[in-house]
Coordinates of C-alpha atoms in Angstrom, one line a residue:
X172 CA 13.8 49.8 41.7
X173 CA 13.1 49.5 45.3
X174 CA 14.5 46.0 47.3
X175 CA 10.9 45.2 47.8
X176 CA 10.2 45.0 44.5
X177 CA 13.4 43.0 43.2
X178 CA 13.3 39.5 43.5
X179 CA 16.4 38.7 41.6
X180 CA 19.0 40.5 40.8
X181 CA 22.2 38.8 38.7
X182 CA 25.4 41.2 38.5
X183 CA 27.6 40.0 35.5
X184 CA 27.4 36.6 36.3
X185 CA 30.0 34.1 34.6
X186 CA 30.3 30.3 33.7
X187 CA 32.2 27.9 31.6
X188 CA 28.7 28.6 29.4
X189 CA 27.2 32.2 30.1
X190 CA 29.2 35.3 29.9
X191 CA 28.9 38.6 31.4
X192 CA 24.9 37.7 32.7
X193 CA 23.2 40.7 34.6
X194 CA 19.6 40.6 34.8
X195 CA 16.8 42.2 37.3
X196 CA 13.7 40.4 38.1
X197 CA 10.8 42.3 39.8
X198 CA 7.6 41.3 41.7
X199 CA 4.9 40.4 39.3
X200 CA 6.4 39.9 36.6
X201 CA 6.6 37.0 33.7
X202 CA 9.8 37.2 32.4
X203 CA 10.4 34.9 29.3
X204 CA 13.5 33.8 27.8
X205 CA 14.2 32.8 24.3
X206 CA 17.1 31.6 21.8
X207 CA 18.4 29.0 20.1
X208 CA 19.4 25.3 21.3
X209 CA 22.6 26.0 23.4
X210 CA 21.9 29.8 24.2
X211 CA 22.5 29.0 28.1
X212 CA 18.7 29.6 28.4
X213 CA 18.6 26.7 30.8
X214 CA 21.7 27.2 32.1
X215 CA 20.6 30.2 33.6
X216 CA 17.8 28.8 35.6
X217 CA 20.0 26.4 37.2
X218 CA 22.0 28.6 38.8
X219 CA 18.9 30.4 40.4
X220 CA 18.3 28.0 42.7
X221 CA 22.1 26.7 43.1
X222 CA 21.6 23.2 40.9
X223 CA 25.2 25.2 39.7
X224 CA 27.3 27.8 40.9
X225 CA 28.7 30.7 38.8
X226 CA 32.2 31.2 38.5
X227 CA 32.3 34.4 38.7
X228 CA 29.5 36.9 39.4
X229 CA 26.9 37.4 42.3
X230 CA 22.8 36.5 42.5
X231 CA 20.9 38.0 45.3
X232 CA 17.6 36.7 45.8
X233 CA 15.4 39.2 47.9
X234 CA 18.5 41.3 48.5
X235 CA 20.5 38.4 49.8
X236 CA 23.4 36.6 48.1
X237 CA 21.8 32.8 47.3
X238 CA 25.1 31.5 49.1
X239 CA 23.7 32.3 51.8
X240 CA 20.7 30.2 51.8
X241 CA 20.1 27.3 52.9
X242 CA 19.6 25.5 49.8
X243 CA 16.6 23.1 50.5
X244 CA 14.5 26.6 51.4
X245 CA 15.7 28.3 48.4
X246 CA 14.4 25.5 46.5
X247 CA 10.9 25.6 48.1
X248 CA 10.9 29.1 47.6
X249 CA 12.0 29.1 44.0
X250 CA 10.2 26.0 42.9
X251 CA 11.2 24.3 39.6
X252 CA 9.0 22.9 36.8
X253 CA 11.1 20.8 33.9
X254 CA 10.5 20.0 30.7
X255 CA 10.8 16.2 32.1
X256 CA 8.2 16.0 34.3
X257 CA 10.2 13.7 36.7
X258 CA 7.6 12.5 38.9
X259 CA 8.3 9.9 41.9
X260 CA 7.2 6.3 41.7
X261 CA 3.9 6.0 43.3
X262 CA 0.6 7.9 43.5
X263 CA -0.3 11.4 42.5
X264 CA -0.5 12.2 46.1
X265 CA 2.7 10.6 47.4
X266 CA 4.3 13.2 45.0
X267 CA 2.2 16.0 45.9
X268 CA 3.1 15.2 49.8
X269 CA 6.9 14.6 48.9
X270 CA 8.2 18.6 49.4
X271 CA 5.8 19.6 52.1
X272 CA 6.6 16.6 54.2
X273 CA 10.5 17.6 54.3
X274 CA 9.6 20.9 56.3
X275 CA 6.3 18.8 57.9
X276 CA 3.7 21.3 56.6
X277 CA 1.6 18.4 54.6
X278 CA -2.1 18.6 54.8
X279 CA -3.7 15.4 53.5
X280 CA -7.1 18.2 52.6
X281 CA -4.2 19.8 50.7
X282 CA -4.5 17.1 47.9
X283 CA -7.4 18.1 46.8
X284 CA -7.0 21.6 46.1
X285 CA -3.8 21.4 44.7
X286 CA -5.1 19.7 42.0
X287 CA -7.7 21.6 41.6
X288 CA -5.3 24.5 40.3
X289 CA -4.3 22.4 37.5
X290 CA -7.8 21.3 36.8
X291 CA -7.3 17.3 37.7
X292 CA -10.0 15.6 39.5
X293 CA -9.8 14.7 42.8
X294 CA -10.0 10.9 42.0
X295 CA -6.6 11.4 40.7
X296 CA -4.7 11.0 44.2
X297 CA -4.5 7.6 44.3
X298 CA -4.1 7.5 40.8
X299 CA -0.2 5.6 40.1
X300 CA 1.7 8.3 38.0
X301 CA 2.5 5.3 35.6
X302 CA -0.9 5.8 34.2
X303 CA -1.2 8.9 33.6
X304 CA -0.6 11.1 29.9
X305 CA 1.9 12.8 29.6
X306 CA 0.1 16.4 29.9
X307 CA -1.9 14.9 33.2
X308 CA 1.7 14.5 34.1
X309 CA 3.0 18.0 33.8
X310 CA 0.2 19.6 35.5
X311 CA 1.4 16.9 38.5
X312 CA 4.4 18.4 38.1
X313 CA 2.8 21.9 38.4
X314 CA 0.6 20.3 41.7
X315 CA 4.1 19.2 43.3
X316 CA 6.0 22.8 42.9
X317 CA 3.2 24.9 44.0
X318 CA 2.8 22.1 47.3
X319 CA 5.8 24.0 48.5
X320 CA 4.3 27.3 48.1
X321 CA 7.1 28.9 46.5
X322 CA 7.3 33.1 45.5
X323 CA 9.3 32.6 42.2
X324 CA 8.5 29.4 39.5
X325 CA 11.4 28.9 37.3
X326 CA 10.0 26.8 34.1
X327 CA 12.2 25.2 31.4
X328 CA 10.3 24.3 28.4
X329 CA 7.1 23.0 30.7
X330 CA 4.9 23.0 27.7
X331 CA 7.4 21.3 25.0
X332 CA 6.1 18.2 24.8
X333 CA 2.4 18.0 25.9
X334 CA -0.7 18.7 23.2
X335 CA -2.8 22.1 22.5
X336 CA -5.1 21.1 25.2
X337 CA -2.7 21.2 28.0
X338 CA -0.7 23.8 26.7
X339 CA -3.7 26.5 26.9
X340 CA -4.4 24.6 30.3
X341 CA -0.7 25.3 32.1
X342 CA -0.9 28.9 30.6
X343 CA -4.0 29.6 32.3
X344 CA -2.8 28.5 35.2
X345 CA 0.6 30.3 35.3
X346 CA -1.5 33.5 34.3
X347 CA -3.6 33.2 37.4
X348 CA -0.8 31.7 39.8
X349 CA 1.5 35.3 39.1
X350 CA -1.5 37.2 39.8
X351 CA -2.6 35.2 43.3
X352 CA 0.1 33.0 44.5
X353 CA 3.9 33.3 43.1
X354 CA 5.4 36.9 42.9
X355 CA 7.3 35.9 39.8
X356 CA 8.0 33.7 36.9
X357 CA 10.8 33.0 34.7
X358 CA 10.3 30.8 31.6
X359 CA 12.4 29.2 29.4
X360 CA 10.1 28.4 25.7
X361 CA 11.1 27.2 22.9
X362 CA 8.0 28.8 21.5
X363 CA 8.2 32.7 21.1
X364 CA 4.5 33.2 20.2
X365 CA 4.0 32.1 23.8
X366 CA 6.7 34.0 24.8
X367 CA 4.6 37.1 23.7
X368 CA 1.7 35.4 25.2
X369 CA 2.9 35.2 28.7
X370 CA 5.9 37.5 29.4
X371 CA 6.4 41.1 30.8
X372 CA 9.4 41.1 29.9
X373 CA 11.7 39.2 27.6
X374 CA 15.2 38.2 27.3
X375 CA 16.9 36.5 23.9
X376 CA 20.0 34.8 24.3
X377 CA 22.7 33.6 22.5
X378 CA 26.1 31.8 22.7
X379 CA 25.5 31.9 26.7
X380 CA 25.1 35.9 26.4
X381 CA 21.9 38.2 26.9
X382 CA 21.6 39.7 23.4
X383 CA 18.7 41.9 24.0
X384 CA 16.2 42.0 26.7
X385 CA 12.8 44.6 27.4
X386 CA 9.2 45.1 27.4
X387 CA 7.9 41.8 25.2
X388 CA 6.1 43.8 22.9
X389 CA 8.5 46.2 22.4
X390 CA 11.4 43.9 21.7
X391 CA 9.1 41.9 19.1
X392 CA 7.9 44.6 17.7
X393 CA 11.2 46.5 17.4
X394 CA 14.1 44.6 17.7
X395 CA 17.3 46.4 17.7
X396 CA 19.7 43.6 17.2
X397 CA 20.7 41.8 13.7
X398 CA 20.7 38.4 15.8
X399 CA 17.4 38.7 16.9
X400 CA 15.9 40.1 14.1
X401 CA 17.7 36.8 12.4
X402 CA 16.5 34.5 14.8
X403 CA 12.5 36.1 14.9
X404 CA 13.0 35.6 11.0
X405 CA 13.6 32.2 10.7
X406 CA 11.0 31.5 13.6
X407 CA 8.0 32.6 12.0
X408 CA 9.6 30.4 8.0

């Protein structure tokens, strides 16, 4: 694989919860991860865009080390979606303008358009957070992140919480930001029928170690591992 098409690389990677992580991310793909409560699924994600540090281990981002970084720019460029939608006191477009303010590239037409991606009205801007649902929320969230126009999303559990409606809203819209805006997308879910929804790839983890990883359908289809054949089992009880 060619540097141009890696976007992150993670060379046996170790914390006081994953073990032994190494793990290749290219450009265009949706790469899913999946496991039990307390696989380090999340744990993972946070050290992409240095909310922790490894202990061991190296990630290179585009080819650099992420130490190297300076970390506000690595987290516009790898934007982050939580489960938690923690939005900002205020209006739907005091959040939106938040990111994009810090490195004064806010355009108030911006607005607008952003939340057109995640199918909002416009009316919403001056909208107070407060009084939004809790999918309207998300999809804020969503508006916020992409503000920054970042190349990589890193999502944990962004549709856990929010109704049928909104889930099939946010995957459209992931589905059309990997093909027009982002370059790649890695997503923790709870949920492995959307985890062959969405991914390229996918990665099942356990007891902070990658137990199997490949091709979605392939690893669904076939799984090689008595842990993951265990755990697809009692998924689909």
């Amino acid at each position: 694989m060619s540097e141009t098409e890696m976007i992150i690389h993670m060379e046996d990677v170790h914390t006081p919860i994953l073990k032994n992580i190494s793990l290749q991310v290219k450009k265009g793909e949706v790469v899913t991860l999946i496991g039990g409560s307390g696989a380090g699924k999340s744990s993972l994600l946070m050290l992409l865009n240095r909310l922790a540090d490894p202990d061991t281990g190296t990630i290179y981002y585009r080819g650099e080390d992420v130490k190297k970084y300076n970390i506000p720019a690595l987290r516009k460029s790898m934007g982050m979606v939580l489960q938690s939608t923690s939005l900002f006191e205020g209006t739907v477009a005091d959040n939106l303008a938040f990111g994009p303010k810090l490195f004064q590239e806010w355009e108030e037409s911006r607005g607008e358009e952003l939340l057109n991606h995640v199918q909002l009205p416009a009316s919403y801007l001056h909208r107070d957070v407060e009084t939004l649902s809790g999918g309207e929320q998300q999809r804020v969230a969503f508006a916020r992140t992409i503000a920054n126009r970042p190349d990589v999303l890193l999502l944990d559990e962004v549709t856990s919480a929010v109704d049928l409606r909104n889930v099939e809203l946010i995957e459209a819209f992931l589905m059309e930001m990997v093909s027009k805006r982002v370059h790649a997308i890695m997503m923790v879910t709870h949920d492995v029928k959307q985890a062959q929804r969405l991914g390229d790839r996918t990665v099942f983890m356990a007891n902070g170690e990658i137990v199997e990883a490949g091709a979605t359908e392939t690893l669904f289809a076939h799984p090689q591992t008595e842990k993951l054949q265990y755990f697809l089992h009692h998924q689909n009880d």
